[in-house]
Tab-separated table of C-alpha atoms and ligand atoms in Angstrom:
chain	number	residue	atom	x	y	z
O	1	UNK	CA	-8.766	-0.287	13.812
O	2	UNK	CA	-11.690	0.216	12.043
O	3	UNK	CA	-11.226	-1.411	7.898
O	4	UNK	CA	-11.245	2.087	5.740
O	5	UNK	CA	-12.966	1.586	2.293
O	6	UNK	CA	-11.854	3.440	-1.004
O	7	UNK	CA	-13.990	6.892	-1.318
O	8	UNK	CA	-16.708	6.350	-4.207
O	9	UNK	CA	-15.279	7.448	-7.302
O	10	UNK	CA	-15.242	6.314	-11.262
O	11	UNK	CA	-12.055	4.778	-10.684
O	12	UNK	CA	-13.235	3.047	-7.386
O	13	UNK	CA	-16.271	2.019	-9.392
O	14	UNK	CA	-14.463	0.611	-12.283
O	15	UNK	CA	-10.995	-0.662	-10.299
O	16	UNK	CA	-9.946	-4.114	-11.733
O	17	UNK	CA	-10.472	-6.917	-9.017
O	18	UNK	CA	-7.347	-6.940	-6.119
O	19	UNK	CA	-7.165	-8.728	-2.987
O	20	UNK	CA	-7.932	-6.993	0.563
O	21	UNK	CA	-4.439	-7.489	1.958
O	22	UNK	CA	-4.415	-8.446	5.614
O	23	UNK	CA	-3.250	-6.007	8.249
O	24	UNK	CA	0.357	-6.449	10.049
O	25	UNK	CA	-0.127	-8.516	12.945
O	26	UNK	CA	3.513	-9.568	13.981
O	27	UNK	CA	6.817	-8.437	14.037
O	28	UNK	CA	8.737	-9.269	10.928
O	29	UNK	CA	11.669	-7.975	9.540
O	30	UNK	CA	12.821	-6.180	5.897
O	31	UNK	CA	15.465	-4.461	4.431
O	32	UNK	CA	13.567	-1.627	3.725
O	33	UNK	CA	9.832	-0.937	5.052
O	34	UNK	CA	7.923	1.871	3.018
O	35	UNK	CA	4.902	3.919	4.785
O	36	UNK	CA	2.183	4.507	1.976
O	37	UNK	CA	1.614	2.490	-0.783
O	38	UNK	CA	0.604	5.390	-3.448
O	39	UNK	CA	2.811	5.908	-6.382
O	40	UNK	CA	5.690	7.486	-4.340
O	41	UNK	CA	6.081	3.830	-2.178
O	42	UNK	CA	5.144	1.418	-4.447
O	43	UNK	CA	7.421	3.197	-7.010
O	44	UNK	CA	10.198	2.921	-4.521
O	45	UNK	CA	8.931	-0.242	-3.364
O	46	UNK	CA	9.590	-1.686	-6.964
O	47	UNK	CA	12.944	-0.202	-7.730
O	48	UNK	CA	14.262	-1.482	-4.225
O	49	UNK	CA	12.780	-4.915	-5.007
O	50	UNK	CA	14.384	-4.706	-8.720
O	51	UNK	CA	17.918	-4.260	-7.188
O	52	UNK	CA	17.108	-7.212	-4.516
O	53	UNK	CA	16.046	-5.320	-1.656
O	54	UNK	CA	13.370	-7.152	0.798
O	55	UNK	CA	10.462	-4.751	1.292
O	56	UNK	CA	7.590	-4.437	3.145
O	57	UNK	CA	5.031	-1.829	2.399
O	58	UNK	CA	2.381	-0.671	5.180
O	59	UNK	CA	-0.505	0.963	4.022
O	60	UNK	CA	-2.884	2.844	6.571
O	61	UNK	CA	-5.997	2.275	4.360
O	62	UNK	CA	-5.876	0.393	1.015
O	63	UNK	CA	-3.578	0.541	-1.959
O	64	UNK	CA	-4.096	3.317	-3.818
O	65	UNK	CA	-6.870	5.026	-1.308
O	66	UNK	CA	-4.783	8.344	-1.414
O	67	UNK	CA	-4.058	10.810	-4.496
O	68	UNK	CA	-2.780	8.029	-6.242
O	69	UNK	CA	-6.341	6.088	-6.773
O	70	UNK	CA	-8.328	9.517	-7.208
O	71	UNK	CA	-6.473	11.643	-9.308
O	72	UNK	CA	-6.975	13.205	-12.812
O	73	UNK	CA	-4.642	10.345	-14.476
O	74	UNK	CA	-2.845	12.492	-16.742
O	75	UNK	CA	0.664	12.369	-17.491
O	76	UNK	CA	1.929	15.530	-18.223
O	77	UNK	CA	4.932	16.764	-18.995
O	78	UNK	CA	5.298	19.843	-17.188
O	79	UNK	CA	5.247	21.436	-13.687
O	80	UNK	CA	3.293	24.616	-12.354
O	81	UNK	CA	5.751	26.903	-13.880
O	82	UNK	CA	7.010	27.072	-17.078
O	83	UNK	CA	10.588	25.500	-17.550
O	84	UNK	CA	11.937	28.290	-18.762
O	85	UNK	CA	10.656	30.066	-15.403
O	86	UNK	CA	12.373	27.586	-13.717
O	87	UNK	CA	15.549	28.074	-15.453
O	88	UNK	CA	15.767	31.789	-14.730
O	89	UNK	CA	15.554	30.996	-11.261
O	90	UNK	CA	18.035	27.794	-10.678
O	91	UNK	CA	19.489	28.225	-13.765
O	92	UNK	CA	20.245	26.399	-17.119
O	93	UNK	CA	21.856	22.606	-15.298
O	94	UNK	CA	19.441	22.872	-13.054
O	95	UNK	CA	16.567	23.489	-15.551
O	96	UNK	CA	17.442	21.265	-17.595
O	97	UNK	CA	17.774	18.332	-14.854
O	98	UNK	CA	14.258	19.402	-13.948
O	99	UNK	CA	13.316	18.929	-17.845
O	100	UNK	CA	14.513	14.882	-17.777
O	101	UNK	CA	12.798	14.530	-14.916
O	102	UNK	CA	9.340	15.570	-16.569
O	103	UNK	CA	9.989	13.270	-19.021
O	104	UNK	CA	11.255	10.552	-16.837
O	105	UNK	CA	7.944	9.886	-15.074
O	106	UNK	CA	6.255	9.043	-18.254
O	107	UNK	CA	9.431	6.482	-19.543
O	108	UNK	CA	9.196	4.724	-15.813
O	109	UNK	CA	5.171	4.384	-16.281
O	110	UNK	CA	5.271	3.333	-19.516
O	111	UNK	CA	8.041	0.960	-18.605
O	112	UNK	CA	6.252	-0.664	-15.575
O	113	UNK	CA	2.760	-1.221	-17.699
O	114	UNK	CA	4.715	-3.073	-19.925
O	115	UNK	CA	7.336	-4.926	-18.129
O	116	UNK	CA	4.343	-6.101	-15.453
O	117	UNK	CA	1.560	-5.720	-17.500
O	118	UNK	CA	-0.284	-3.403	-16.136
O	119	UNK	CA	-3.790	-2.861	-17.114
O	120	UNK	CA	-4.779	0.645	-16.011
O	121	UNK	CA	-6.146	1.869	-19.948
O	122	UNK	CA	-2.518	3.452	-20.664
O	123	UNK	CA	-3.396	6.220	-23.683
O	124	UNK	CA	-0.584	8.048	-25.571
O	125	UNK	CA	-1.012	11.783	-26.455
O	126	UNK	CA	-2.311	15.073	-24.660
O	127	UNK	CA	-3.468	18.152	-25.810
O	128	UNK	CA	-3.323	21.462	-24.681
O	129	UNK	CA	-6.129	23.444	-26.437
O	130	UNK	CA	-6.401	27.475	-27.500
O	131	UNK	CA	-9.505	29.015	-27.243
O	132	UNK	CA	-8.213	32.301	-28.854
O	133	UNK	CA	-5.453	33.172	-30.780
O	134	UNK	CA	-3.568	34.661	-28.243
O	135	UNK	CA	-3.395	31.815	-26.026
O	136	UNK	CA	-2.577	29.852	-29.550
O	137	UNK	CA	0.609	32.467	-29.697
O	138	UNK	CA	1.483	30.782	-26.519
O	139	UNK	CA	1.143	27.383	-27.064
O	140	UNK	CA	3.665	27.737	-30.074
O	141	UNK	CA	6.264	29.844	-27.712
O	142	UNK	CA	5.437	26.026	-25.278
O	143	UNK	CA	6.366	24.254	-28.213
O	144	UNK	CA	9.685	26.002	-29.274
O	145	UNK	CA	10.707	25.698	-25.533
O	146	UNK	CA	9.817	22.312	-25.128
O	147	UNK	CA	11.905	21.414	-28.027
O	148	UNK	CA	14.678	22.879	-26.624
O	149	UNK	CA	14.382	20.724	-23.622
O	150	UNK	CA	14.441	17.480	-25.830
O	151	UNK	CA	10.418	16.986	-26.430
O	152	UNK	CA	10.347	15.807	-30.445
O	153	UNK	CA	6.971	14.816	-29.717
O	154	UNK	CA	5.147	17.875	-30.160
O	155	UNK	CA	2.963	18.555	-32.841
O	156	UNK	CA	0.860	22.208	-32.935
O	157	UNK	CA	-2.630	21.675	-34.906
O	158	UNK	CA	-4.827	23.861	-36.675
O	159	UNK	CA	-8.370	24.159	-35.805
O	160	UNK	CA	-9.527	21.635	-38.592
O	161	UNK	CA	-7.099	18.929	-36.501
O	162	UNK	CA	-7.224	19.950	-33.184
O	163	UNK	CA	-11.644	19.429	-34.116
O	164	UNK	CA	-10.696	16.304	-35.125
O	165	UNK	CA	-8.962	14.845	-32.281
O	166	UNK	CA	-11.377	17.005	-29.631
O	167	UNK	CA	-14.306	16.470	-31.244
O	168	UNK	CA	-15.924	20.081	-30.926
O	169	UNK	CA	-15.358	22.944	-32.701
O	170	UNK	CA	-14.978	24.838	-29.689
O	171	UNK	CA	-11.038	25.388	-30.045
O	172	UNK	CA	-8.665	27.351	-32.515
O	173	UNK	CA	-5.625	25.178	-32.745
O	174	UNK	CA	-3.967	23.465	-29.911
O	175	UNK	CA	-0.676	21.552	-29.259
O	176	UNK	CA	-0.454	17.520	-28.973
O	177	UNK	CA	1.878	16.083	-27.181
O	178	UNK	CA	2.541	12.455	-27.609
O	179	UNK	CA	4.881	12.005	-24.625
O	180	UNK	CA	2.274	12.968	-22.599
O	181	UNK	CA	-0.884	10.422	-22.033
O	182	UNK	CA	-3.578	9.139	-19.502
O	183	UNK	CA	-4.203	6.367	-17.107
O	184	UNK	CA	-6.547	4.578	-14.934
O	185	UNK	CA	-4.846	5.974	-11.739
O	186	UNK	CA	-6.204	3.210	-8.879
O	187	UNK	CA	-5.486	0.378	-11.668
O	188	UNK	CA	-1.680	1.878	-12.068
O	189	UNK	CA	-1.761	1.341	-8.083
O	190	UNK	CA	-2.929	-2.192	-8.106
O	191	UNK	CA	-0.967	-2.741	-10.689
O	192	UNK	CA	2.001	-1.519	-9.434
O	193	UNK	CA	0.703	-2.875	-5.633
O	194	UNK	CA	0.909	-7.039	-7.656
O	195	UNK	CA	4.181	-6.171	-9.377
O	196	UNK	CA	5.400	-5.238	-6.234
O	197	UNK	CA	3.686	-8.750	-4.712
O	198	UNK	CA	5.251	-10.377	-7.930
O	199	UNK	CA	8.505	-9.482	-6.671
O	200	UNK	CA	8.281	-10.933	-3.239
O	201	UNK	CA	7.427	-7.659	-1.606
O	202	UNK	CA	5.155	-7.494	1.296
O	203	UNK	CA	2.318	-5.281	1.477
O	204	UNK	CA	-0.287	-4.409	4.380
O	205	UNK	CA	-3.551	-2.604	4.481
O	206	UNK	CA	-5.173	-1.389	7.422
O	207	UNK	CA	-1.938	-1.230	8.569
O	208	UNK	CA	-1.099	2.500	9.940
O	209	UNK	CA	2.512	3.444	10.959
O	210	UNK	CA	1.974	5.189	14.488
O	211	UNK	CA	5.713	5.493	15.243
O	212	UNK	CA	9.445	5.028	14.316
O	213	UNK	CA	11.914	4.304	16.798
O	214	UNK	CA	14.710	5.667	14.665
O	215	UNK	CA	18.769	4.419	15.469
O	216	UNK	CA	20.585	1.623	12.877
O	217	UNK	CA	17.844	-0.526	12.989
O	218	UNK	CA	14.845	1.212	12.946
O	219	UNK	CA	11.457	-0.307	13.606
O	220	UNK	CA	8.063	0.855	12.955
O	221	UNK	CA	5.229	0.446	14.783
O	222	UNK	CA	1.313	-0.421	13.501
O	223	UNK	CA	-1.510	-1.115	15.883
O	224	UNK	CA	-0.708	-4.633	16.046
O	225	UNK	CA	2.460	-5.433	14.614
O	226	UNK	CA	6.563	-4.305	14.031
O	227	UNK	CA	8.928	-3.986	11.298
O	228	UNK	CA	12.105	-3.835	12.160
O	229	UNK	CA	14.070	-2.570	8.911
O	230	UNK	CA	17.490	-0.784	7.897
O	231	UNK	CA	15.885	1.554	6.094
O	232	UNK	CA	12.642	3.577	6.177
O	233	UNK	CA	11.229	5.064	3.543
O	234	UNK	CA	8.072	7.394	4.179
O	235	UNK	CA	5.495	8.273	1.521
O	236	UNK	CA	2.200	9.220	3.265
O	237	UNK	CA	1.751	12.453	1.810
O	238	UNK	CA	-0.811	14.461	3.177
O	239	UNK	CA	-2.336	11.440	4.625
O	240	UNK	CA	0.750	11.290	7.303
O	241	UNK	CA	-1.340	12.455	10.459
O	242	UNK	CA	-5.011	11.945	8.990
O	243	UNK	CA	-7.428	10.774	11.391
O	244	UNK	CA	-9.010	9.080	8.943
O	245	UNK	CA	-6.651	6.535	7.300
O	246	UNK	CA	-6.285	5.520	10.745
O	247	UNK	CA	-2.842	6.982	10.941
O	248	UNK	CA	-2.698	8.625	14.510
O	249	UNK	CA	-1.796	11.536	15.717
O	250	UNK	CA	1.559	10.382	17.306
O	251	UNK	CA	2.382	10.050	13.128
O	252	UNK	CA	2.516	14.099	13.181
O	253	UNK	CA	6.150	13.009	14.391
O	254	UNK	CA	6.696	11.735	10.756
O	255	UNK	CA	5.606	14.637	9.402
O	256	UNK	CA	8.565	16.682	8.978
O	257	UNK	CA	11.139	14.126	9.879
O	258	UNK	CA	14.406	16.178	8.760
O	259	UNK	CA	13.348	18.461	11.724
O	260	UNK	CA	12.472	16.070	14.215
O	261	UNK	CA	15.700	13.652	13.505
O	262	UNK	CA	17.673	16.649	13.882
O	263	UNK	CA	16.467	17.602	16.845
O	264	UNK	CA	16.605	13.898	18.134
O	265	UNK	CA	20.168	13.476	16.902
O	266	UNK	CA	21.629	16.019	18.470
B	1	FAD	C1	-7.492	15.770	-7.397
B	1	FAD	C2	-6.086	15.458	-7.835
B	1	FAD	C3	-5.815	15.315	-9.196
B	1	FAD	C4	-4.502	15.038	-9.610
B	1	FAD	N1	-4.258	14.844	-10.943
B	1	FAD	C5	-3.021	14.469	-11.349
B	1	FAD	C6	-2.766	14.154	-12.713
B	1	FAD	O1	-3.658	14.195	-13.556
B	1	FAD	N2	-1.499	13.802	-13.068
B	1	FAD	C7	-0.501	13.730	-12.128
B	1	FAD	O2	0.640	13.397	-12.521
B	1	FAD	N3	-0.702	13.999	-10.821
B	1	FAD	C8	-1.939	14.346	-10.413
B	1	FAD	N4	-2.176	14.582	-9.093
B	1	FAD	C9	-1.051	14.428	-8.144
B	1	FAD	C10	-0.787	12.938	-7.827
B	1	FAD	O3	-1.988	12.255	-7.635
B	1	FAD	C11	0.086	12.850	-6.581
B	1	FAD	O4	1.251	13.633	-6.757
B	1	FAD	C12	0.504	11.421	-6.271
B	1	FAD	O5	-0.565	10.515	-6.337
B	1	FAD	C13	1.145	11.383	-4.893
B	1	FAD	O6	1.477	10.050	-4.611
B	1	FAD	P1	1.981	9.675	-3.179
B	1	FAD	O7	2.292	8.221	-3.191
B	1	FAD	O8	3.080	10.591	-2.787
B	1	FAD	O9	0.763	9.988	-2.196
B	1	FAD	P2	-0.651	9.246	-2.025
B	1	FAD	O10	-1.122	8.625	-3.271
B	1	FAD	O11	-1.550	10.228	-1.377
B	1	FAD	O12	-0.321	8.048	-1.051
B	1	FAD	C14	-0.036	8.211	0.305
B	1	FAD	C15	-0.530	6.950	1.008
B	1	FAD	O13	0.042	6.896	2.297
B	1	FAD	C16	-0.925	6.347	3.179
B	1	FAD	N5	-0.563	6.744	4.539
B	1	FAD	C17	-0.596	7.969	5.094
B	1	FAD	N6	-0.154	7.938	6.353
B	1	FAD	C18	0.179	6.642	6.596
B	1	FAD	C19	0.705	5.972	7.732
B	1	FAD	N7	0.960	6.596	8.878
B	1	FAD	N8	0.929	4.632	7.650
B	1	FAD	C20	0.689	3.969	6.491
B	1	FAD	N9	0.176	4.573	5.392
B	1	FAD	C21	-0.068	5.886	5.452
B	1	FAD	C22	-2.235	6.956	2.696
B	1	FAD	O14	-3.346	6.188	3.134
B	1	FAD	C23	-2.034	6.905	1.192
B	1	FAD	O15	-2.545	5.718	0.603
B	1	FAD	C24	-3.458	14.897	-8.650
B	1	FAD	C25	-3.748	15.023	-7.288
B	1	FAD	C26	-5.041	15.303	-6.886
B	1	FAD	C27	-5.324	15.422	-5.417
């Protein structure tokens, strides 16, 4: 299998210095083996290694060569539809599950760069600028709502403070947020990749899952090596499938495994 570099990027270009791990060449054993090692494995990776799980991670390209080392770095604490769309339609317990979560994902990261000190240029505070009053009359509605989900950290700020922290003049007000923040996304990876390390994990690169034989004891399958695990835990994301992380086409299989195991178990 051909070695797959990280696409040129800023964060590529300014990633701090990690070890090319080697590619799975034997059969080993774990009790869990992740597929992917973006946030969604290593994450998992480290909370199964925190409650004494063995883990091995295989990674079709290189840590972090997928959304997680290319992506805008912000944390944000919101989804693609306002919460309070998301409560009228699975309602207030539901909503307000959805609300922790948001805030969640910025506790865990925070958590991790400090408990494994990670260096990936970890910034509190986000702002959400107005361009015109109207959208200004929004951002205060965001506020009130936010609030009511448990965000204290809001502050709205008039156009002398929002030029201020912006810098330009361009704005009318806007609405910090100080549970929000920004990272070096491929230096959270590696980060999270040597914490993972740290904690005896195993991790491969180059290393492509082309199959699972699924039962008790699974075992998946690279080019030139096995892990035979209780558990399997896939995170490939879009990747799963993609020619080019050297993931082949038999992984299609993985794709939408509730389907296929169905189908298989019956
Ligand atoms: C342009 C862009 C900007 C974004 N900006 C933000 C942002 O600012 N803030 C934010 O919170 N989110 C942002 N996101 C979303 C965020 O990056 C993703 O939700 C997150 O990185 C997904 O992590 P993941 O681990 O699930 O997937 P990925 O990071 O994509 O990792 C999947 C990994 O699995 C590997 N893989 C695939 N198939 C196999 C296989 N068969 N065997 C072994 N390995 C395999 C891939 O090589 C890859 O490394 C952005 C996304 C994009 C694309």
């Amino acid at each position: 299998m051909a070695n797959i570099a990280y696409p040129p990027s800023y964060y590529a270009a300014s990633a701090n210095p990690a070890p090319a791990r080697p590619a799975l060449r034997e059969d080993i054993q774990a009790d869990v083996c992740v597929i992917g090692a973006g946030y969604t494995g290593l994450s998992s990776a480290l909370f199964l290694l925190e409650q004494g799980f063995s883990v091995v991670v295989l990674e079709a390209a290189r840590v972090g060569f997928g959304a997680s080392g290319r992506n805008g770095g912000q944390i944000v604490n919101s989804y693609s539809r306002d919460i309070d769309v998301i409560e009228r339609s699975v309602g207030q317990r539901e909503a307000r599950l959805f609300g922790e979560m948001a805030f969640e994902g910025g506790r865990i990261i925070r958590e991790r760069v400090e408990r494994y000190n990670i260096a990936c240029d970890l910034k509190d505070g986000g702002v959400f600028a107005a361009l015109s009053a109207k959208q200004m009359g929004h951002l205060e509605a965001q506020k009130r709502l936010w609030e009511r989900y448990g965000n204290q950290q809001l502050e709205l700020l008039d156009q002398r403070r929002i030029r201020e922290v912006a810098g330009t003049d361009q704005y009318v007000g806007g609405l910090l947020d100080m549970s929000g923040g920004h990272i070096h996304p491929l230096n959270l990876a590696l980060g999270e990749a040597a914490a993972v390390e740290s904690l005896g994990g195993r991790i491969f690169e180059q290393s492509g899952a082309t199959r699972i034989d699924r039962g008790a004891n699974p075992v998946v399958h690279t080019a030139e090596g096995k892990v035979r695990a209780k558990f399997v835990i896939v995170a490939g994301n879009a990747y799963l499938g993609n020619p080019d992380t050297g993931a082949c086409r038999q992984v299609d299989a993985l794709r939408h495994p509730g389907d296929r195991y169905r189908t298989a178990e019956r």
